[in-house]
Coordinates of C-alpha atoms in Angstrom, one line a residue:
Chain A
X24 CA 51.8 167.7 93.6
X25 CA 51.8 166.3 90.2
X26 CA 52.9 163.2 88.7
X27 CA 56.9 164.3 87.9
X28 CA 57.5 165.9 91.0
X29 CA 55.9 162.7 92.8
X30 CA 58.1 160.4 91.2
X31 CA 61.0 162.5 92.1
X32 CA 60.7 162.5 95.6
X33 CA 59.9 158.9 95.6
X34 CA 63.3 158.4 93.4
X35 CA 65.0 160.1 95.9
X36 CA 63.6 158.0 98.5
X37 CA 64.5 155.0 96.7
X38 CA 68.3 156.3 96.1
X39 CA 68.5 156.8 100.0
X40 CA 67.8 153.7 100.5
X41 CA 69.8 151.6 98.0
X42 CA 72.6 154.0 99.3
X43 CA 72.6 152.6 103.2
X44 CA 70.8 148.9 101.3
X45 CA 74.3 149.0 99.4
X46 CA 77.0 149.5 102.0
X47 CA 74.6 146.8 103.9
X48 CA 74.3 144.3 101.6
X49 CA 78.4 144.9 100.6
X50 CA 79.5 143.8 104.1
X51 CA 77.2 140.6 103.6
X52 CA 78.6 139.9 99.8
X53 CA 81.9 140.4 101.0
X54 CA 81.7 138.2 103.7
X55 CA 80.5 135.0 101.3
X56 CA 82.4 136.2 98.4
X57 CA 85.9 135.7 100.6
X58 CA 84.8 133.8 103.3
X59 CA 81.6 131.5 102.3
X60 CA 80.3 132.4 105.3
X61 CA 76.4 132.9 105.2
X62 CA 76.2 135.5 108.0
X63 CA 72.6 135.8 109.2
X64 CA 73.6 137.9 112.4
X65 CA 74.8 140.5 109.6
X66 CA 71.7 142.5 110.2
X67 CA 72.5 142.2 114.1
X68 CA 75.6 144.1 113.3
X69 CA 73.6 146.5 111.8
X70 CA 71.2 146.8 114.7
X71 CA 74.0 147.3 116.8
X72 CA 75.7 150.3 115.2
X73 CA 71.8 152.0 115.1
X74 CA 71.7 151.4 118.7
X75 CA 75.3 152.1 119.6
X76 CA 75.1 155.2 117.6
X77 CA 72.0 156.7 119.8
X78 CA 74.0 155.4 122.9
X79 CA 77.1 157.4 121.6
X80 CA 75.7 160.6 120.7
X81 CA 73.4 160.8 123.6
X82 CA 76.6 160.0 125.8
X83 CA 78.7 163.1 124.3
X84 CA 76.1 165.7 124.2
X85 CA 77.1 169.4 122.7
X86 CA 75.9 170.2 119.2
X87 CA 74.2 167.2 117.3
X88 CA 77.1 167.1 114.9
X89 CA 79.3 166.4 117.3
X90 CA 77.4 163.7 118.7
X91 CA 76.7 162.1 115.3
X92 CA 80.7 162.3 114.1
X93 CA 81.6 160.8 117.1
X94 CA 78.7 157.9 117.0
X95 CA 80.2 157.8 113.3
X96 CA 84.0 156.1 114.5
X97 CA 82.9 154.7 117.8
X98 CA 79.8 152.7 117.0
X99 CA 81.5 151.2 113.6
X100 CA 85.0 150.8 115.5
X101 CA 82.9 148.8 118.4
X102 CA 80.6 146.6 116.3
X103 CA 83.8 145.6 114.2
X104 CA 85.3 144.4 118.1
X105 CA 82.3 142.3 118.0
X106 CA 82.5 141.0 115.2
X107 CA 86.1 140.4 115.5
X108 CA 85.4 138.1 119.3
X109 CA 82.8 136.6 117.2
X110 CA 85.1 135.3 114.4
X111 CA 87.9 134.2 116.8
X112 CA 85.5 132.3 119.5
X113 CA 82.9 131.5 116.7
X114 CA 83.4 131.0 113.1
X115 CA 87.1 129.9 113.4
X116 CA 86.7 127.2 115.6
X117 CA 84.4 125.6 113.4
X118 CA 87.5 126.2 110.3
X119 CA 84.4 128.7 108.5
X120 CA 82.0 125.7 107.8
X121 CA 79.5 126.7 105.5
X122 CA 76.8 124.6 107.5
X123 CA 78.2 125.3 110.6
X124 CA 78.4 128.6 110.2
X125 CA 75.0 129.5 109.6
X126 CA 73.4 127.4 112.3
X127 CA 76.0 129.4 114.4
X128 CA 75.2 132.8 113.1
X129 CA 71.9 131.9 114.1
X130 CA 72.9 131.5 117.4
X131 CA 74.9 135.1 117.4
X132 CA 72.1 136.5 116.0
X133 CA 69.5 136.1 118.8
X134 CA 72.5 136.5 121.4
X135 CA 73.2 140.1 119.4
X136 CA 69.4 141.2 119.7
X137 CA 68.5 139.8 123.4
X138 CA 71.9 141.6 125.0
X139 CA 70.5 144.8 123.0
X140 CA 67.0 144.0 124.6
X141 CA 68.4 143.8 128.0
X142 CA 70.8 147.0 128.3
X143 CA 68.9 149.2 125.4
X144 CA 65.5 148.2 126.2
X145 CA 62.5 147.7 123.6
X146 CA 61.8 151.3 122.8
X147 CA 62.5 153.0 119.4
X148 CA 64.8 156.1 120.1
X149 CA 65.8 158.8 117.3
X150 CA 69.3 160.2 117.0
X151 CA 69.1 164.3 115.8
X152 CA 70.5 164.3 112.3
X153 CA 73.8 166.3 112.3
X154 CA 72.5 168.9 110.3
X155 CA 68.8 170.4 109.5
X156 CA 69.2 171.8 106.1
X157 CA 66.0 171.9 103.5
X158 CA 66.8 172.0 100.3
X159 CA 63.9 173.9 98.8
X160 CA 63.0 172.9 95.1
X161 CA 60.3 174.1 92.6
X162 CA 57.9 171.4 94.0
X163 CA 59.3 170.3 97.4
X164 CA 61.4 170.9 100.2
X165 CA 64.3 168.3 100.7
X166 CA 66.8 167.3 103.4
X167 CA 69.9 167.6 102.5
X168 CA 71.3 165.1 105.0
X169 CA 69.2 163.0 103.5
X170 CA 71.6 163.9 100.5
X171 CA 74.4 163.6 101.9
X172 CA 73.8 160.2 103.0
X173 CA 73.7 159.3 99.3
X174 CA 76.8 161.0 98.9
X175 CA 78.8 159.7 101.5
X176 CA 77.6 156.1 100.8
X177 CA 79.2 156.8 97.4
X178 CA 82.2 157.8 98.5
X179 CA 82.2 154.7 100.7
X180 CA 81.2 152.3 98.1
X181 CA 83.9 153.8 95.7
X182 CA 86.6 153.6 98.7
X183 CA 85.8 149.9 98.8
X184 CA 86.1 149.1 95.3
X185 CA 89.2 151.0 95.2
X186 CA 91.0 148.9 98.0
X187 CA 89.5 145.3 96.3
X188 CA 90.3 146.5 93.2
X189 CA 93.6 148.6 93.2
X190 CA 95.6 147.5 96.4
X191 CA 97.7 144.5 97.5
X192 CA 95.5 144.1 100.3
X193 CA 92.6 143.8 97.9
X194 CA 94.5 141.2 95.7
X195 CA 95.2 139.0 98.9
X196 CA 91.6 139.3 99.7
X197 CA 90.0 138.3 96.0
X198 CA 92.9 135.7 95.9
X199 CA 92.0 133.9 98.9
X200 CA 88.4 134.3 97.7
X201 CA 89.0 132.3 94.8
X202 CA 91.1 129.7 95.7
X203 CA 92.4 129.4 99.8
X204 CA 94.6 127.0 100.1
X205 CA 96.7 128.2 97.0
X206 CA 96.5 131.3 98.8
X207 CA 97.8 129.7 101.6
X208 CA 100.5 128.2 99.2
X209 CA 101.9 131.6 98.7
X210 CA 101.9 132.4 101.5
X211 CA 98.8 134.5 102.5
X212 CA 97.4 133.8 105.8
X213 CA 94.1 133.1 105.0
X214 CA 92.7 132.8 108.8
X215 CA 93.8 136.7 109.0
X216 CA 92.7 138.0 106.0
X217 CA 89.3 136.3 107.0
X218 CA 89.2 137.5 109.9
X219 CA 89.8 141.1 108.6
X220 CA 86.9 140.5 105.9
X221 CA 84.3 139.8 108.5
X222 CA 85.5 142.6 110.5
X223 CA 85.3 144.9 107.5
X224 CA 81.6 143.7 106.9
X225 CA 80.2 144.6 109.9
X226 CA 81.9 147.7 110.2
X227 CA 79.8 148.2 106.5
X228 CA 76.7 147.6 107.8
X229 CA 77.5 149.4 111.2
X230 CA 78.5 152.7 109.3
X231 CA 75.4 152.1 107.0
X232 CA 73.1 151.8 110.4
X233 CA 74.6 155.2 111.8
X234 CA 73.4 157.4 108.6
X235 CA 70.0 155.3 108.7
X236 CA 69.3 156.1 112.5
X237 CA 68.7 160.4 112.0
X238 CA 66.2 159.5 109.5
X239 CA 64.8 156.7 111.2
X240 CA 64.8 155.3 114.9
X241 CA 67.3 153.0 116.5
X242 CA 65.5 149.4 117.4
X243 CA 66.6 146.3 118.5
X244 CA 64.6 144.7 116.0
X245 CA 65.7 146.9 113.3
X246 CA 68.2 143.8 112.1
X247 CA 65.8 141.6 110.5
X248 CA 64.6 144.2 107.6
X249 CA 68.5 145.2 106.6
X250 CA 69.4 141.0 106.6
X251 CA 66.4 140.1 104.1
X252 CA 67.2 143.0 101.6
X253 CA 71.0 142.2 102.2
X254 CA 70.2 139.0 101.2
X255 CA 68.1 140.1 98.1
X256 CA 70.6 142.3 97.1
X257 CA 73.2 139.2 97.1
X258 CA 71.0 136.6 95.8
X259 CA 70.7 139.1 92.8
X260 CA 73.6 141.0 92.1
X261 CA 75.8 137.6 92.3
X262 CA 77.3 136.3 96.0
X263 CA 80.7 138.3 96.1
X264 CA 80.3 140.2 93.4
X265 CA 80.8 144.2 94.2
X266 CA 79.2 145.5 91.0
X267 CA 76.4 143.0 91.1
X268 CA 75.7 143.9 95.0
X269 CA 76.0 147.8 93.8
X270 CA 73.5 147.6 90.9
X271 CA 71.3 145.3 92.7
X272 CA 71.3 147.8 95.4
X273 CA 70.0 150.3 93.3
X274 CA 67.3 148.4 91.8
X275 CA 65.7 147.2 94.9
X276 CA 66.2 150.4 97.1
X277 CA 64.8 152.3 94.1
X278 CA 62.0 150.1 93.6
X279 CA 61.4 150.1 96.9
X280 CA 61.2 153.7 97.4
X281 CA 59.5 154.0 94.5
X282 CA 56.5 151.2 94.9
X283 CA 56.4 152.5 99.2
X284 CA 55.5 156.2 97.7
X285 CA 53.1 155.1 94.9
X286 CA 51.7 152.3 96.2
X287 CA 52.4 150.3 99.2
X288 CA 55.9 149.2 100.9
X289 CA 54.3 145.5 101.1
X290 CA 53.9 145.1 97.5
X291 CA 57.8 146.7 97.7
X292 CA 58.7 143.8 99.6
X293 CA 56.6 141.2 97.2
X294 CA 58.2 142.3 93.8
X295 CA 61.9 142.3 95.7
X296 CA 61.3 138.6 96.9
X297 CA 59.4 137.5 93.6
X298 CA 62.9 139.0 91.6
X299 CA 64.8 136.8 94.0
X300 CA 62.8 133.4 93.2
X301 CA 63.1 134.6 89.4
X302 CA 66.5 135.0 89.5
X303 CA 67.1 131.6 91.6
X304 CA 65.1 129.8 89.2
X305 CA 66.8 131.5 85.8
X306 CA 70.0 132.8 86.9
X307 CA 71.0 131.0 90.2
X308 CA 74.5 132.7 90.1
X309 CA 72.6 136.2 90.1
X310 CA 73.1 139.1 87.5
X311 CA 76.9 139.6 87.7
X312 CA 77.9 136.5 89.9
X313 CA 79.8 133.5 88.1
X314 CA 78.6 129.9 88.1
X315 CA 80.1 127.8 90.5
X316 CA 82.9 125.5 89.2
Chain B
X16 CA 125.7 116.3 98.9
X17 CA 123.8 117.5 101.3
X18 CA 120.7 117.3 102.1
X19 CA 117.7 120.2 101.2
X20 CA 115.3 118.8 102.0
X21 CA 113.9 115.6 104.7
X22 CA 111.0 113.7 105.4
X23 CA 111.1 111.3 108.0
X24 CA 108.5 108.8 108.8
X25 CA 105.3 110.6 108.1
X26 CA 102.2 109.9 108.6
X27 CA 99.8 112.1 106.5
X28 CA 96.0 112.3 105.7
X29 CA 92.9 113.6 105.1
X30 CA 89.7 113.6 107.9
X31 CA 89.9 110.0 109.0
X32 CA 92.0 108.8 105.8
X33 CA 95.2 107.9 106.2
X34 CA 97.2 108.5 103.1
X35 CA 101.0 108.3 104.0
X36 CA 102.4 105.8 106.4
X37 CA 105.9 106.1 107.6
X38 CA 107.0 108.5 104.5
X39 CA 110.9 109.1 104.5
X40 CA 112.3 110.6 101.5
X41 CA 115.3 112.8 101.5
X42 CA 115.9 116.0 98.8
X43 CA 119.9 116.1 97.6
X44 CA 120.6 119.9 97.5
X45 CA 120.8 120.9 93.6
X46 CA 119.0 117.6 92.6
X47 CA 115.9 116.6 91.0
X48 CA 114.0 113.6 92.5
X49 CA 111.5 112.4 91.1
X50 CA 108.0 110.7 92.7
X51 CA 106.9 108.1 90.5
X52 CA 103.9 106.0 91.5
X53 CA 100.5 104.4 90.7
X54 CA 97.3 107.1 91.2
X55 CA 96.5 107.6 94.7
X56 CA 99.7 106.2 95.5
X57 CA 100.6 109.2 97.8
X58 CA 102.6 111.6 95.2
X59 CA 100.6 115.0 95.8
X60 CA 100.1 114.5 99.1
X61 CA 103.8 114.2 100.1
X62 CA 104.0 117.6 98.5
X63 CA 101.1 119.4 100.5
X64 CA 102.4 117.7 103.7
X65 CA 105.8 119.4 102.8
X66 CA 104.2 122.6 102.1
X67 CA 101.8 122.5 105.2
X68 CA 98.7 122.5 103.3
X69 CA 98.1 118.9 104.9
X70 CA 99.1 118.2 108.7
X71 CA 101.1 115.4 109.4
X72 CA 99.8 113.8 112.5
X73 CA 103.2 111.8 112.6
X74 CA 107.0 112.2 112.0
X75 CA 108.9 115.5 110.5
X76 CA 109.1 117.7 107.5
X77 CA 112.7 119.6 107.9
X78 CA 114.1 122.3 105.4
X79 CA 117.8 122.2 106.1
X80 CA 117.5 123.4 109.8
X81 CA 114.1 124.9 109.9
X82 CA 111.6 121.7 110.7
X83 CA 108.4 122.5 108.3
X84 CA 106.1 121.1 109.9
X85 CA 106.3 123.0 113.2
X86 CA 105.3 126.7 111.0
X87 CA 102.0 127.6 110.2
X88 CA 101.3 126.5 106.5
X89 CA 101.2 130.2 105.2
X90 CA 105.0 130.3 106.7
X91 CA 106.4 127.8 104.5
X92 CA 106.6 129.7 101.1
X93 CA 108.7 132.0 103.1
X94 CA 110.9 129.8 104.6
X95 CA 111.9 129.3 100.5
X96 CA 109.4 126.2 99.1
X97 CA 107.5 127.2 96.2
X98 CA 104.5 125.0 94.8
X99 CA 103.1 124.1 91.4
X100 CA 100.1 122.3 91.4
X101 CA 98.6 119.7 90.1
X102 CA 96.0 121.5 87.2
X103 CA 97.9 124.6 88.2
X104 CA 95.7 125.9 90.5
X105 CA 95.5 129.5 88.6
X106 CA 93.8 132.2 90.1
X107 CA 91.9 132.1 87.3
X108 CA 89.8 135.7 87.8
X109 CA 92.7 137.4 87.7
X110 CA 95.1 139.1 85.7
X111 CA 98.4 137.2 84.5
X112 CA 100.0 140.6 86.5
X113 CA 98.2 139.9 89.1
X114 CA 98.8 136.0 89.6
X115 CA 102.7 137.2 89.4
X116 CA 102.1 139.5 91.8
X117 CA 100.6 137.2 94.4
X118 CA 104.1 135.0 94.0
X119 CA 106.3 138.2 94.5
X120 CA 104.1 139.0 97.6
X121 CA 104.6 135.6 99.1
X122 CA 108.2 136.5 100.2
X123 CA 108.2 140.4 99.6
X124 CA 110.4 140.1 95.9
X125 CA 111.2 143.0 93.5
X126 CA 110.7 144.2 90.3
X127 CA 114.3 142.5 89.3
X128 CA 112.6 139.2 90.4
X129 CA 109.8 139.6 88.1
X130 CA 111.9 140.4 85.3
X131 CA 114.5 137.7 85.8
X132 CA 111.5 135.3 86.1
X133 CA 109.6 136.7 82.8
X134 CA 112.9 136.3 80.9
X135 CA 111.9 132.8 81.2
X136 CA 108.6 132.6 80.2
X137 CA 108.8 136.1 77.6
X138 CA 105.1 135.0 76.4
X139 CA 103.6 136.3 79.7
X140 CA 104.7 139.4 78.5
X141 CA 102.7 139.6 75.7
X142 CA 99.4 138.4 78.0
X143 CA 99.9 140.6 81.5
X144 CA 96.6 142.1 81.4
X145 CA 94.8 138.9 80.5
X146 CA 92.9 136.9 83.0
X147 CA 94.6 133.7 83.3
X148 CA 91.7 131.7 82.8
X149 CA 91.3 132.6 79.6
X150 CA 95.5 131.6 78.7
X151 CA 95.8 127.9 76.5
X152 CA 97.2 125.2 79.0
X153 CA 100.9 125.5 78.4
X154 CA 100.8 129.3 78.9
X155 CA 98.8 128.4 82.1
X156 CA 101.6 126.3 83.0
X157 CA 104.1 128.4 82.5
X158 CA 102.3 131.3 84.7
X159 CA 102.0 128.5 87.6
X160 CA 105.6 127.7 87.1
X161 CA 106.7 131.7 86.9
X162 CA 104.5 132.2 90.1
X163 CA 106.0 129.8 91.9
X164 CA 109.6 130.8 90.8
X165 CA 108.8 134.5 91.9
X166 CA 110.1 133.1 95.1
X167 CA 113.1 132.7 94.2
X168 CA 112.6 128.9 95.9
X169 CA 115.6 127.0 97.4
X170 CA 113.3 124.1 96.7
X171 CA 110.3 123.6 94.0
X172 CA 107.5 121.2 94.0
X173 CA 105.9 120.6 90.8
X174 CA 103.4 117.9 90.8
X175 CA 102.3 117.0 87.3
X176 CA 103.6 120.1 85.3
X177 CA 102.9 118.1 81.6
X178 CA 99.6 116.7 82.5
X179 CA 97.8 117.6 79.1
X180 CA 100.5 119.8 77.3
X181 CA 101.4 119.3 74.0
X182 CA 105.0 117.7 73.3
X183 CA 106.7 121.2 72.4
X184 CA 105.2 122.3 75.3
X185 CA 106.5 119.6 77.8
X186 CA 109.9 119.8 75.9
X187 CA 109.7 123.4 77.0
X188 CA 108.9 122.6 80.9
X189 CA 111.9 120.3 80.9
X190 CA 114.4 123.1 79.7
X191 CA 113.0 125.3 82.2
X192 CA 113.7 122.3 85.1
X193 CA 116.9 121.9 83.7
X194 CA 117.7 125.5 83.6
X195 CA 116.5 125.2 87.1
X196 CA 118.7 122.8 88.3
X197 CA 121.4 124.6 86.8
X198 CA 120.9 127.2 89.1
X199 CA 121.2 124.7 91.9
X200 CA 117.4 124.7 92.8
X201 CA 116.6 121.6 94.1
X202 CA 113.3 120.1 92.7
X203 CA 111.0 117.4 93.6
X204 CA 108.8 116.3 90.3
X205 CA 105.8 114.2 90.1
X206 CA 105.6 112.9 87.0
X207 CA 104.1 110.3 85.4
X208 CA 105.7 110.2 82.2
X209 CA 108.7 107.9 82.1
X210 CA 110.2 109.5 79.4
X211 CA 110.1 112.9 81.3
X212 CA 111.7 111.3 84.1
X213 CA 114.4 110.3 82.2
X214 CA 115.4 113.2 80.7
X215 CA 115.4 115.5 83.6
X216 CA 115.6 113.9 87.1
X217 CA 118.7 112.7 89.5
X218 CA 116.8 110.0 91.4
X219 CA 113.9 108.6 91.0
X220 CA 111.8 107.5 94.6
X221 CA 109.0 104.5 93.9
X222 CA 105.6 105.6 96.5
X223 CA 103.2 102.8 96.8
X224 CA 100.4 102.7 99.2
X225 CA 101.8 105.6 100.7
X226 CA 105.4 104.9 101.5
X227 CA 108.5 105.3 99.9
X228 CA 109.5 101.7 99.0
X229 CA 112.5 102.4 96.7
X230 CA 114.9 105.1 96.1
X231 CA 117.3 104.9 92.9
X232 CA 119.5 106.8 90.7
X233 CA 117.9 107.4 87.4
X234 CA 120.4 105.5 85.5
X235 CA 119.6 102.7 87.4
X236 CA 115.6 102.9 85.8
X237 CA 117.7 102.4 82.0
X238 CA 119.2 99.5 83.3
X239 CA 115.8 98.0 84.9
X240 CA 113.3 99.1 83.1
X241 CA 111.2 96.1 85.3
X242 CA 111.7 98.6 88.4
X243 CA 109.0 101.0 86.6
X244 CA 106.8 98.3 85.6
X245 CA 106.5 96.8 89.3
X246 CA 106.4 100.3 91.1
X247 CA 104.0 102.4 87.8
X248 CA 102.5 99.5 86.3
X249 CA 103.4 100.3 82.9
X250 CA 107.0 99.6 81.6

């Protein structure tokens, strides 16, 4: 195969990835942007739809589809439960300290991957992809649920902006994000709305987990990889800022894909992390964030 | 006339600092009253124990029959207490549109509220799709004041609504509490500004290290002017 068509494939690669990296790293941004909560079980959550999505479609059987749609609503639906317990016994009884929080998360974190251990077990089990279609072009064959993944992540990225951006539940949410107690003033109640943010964010990187886990296998380690590109993403794009989150998504998945085809996915992983300490160092409020006030 | 509004022996602070001690003050409906009082006297934080946004550990907050400080703080705007301030407090990302918005929300009010409320302030017209932050200071004001007023409040808190306007601006702000008052809204103001004070309020209540030592009618300030200068510092 020759250079273009190489490069292709690997930019394809890369755009599957920043697709599921993007609806990851969204529920994180979201999450600090309303809450300033830094939620390091986020990639738990993630873990946790992957696995709950294999237990789901291995539960209702039939044709794959079937299994997949179903792991699609009831694994998002169940890791947003958790997360929901987790807010009410967790993050609001310490009123969402920032410090607090994260030792905390910590805590839910290891909680998250050990009760995973224990009823999943430690092996690496594949869900069947709902559909096995290959797109055949000039210089490669392609799956096209592979495709689709893009797509759909699209179409969930767009839903999202369209809520934060167009809807009174959006203005309620990006209020309290920038100022909670006049929120409170006016009568928002901020302890809800946060509660329905965190929610919302797992359910993102839940829903992100079930299109990853066709293409590659449930784990209950698999949390660790989504956190630290979450957090890249973030650190980049600007905490709580969807566009930056979006773009920054797309520059590190692609990159990614592209460096892991070409060259080697550790040298992926160095060039993401060295953009972050750049970006710290020159730019601490990332690419589209604003500086704190 | 009766009362709107009652405090009664609070005691009001923040972590382990106590900042009001026994606070009583009581709100005449229709009536301005107005908190005068050195800084850190207590002024802004009789107004967030009123609206909920700090917990009283002692004594009462009552609206009419409805006691305050038993409802959640989010409940209070509803229960017809809007808030201005201090620096306005902007949501300063967003639109002027959508900072109006937010006040309409807070007890479910109409498009005939918002228009009522622009007829006030017609130069928030001319900026609805600007971000707020981005307004000069008296236009700021007037969006914190029109927010709050999206209500439709039985009783308005404005702490400190000239701090840094310009005299044609604060001119303005007084017609508008004026205007207010005319509609029978009953207002508590803290001001600094004797002048101000003069011009607008009913009654004027002294706060010093966190109680309310003194409670006047304003006509009684003209005749002692030595009553600011032991209570303000500044005559």
């Amino acid at each position: 195969m020759g250079f273009g068509p190489y490069l292709l494939l690997a930019t394809l690669e890369g755009l599957v990835m920043a697709a599921v990296l993007a609806l990851t790293a969204l529920g994180l941004s979201l999450v600090f942007g309303v809450m300033r909560v830094v939620n390091v079980a986020h990639g738990e959550f993630f873990m946790l739809g992957a696995v709950l999505a294999w237990a789901v479609s291995n539960a209702v059987g039939g044709h794959p589809a079937i299994g997949f749609l179903a792991a699609l609503v009831v694994a998002p639906l169940a890791v947003g439960a958790v997360a929901l317990a987790s807010e009410r016994l967790v993050l609001r009884r310490l009123n969402y300290n920032p410090e607090a929080t994260i030792v905390a998360t910590i805590g839910l974190l290891y909680i998250l991957q050990q009760v995973a251990l224990t009823f999943y077990g430690a092996d690496a089990r594949p869900v069947v992809a709902p559909f096995n279609v290959r797109l055949q072009l000039p210089w490669f064959g392609y799956s096209a649920y592979k495709l689709s993944v893009i797509g759909f992540s699209l179409l969930l990225l767009g839903l999202t902006w369209f809520v934060l951006t167009r809807t009174k539940i959006g203005l309620i949410m990006r209020a309290t994000q920038y100022d909670r107690e006049t929120a409170t003033a006016f009568g928002i109640a901020v302890d809800k709305v946060y509660a329905g943010v965190f929610v919302a964010g797992a359910m993102l990187a839940a829903i992100g987990a079930v299109l990853v886990v066709p293409i590659r296998q449930a784990h209950y380690l698999m949390g660790h990889d989504p956190l630290l590109l979450s957090f890249i993403v973030v650190i980049i794009g600007g905490l709580g800022s969807l566009r930056g989150t979006m773009v920054a998504a797309l520059l590190v998945g692609l990159s990614d894909g592209i460096l892991s085809v070409f060259f080697s996915p550790t040298l992926a992983k160095i060039v993401a992390t060295t953009a972050v300490a750049l970006v710290l160092v020159f730019r601490p409020q990332g690419l589209f964030g604003t500086a704190q006030r | 006339m009766a009362d709107a509004l009652a405090m009664d022996k609070v005691d009001a602070g923040y972590g382990g600092v106590q900042v009001l001690r026994g606070f009583s003050m009581d709100l005449r409906a229709g009536e301005v009253l107005c908190l005068l009082g050195r800084n850190g006297a207590g002024k802004t934080t009789a107004l967030k124990t009123i609206m909920g946004l700090v917990r009283p550990t002692a004594g009462t907050v009552r609206l009419g029959a409805v006691e305050l400080s038993a409802l959640p703080a989010h409940e209070v705007p509803k229960a017809g207490v809007a808030y201005v301030p201090q620096g306005r407090r902007l949501f300063a990302e967003l639109s002027v549109a959508e900072n109006v918005e937010i006040g309409l929300n807070a007890r479910k009010k109409g498009n005939d509220v918002r228009e009522s409320v622009l007829d006030l302030f017609p130069i928030l017209r001319e900026r609805w799709r600007q971000r707020s932050g981005t307004l000069s200071g008296g236009e700021q004001q007037m969006l914190a004041m029109a927010r709050a007023l999206c209500l439709e409040p039985s009783v308005l808190l404005l702490d400190e609504p000239t701090e840094g306007l310009m005299p044609s601006m604060i001119a303005r702000i007084r017609e508008t509490v004026a205007s207010l008052k005319a509609r029978g809204v009953s207002t508590i103001l803290v001001e600094q500004r004797v002048d101000a004070v003069l011009s607008v309020a009913d009654r004027v209540a002294f706060v010093e290290n966190g109680r309310n030592r003194e409670t006047v009618e304003v006509s009684r300030l003209r005749d002692e002017p030595g009553l600011v200068k032991r209570y303000v510092g500044v005559g």
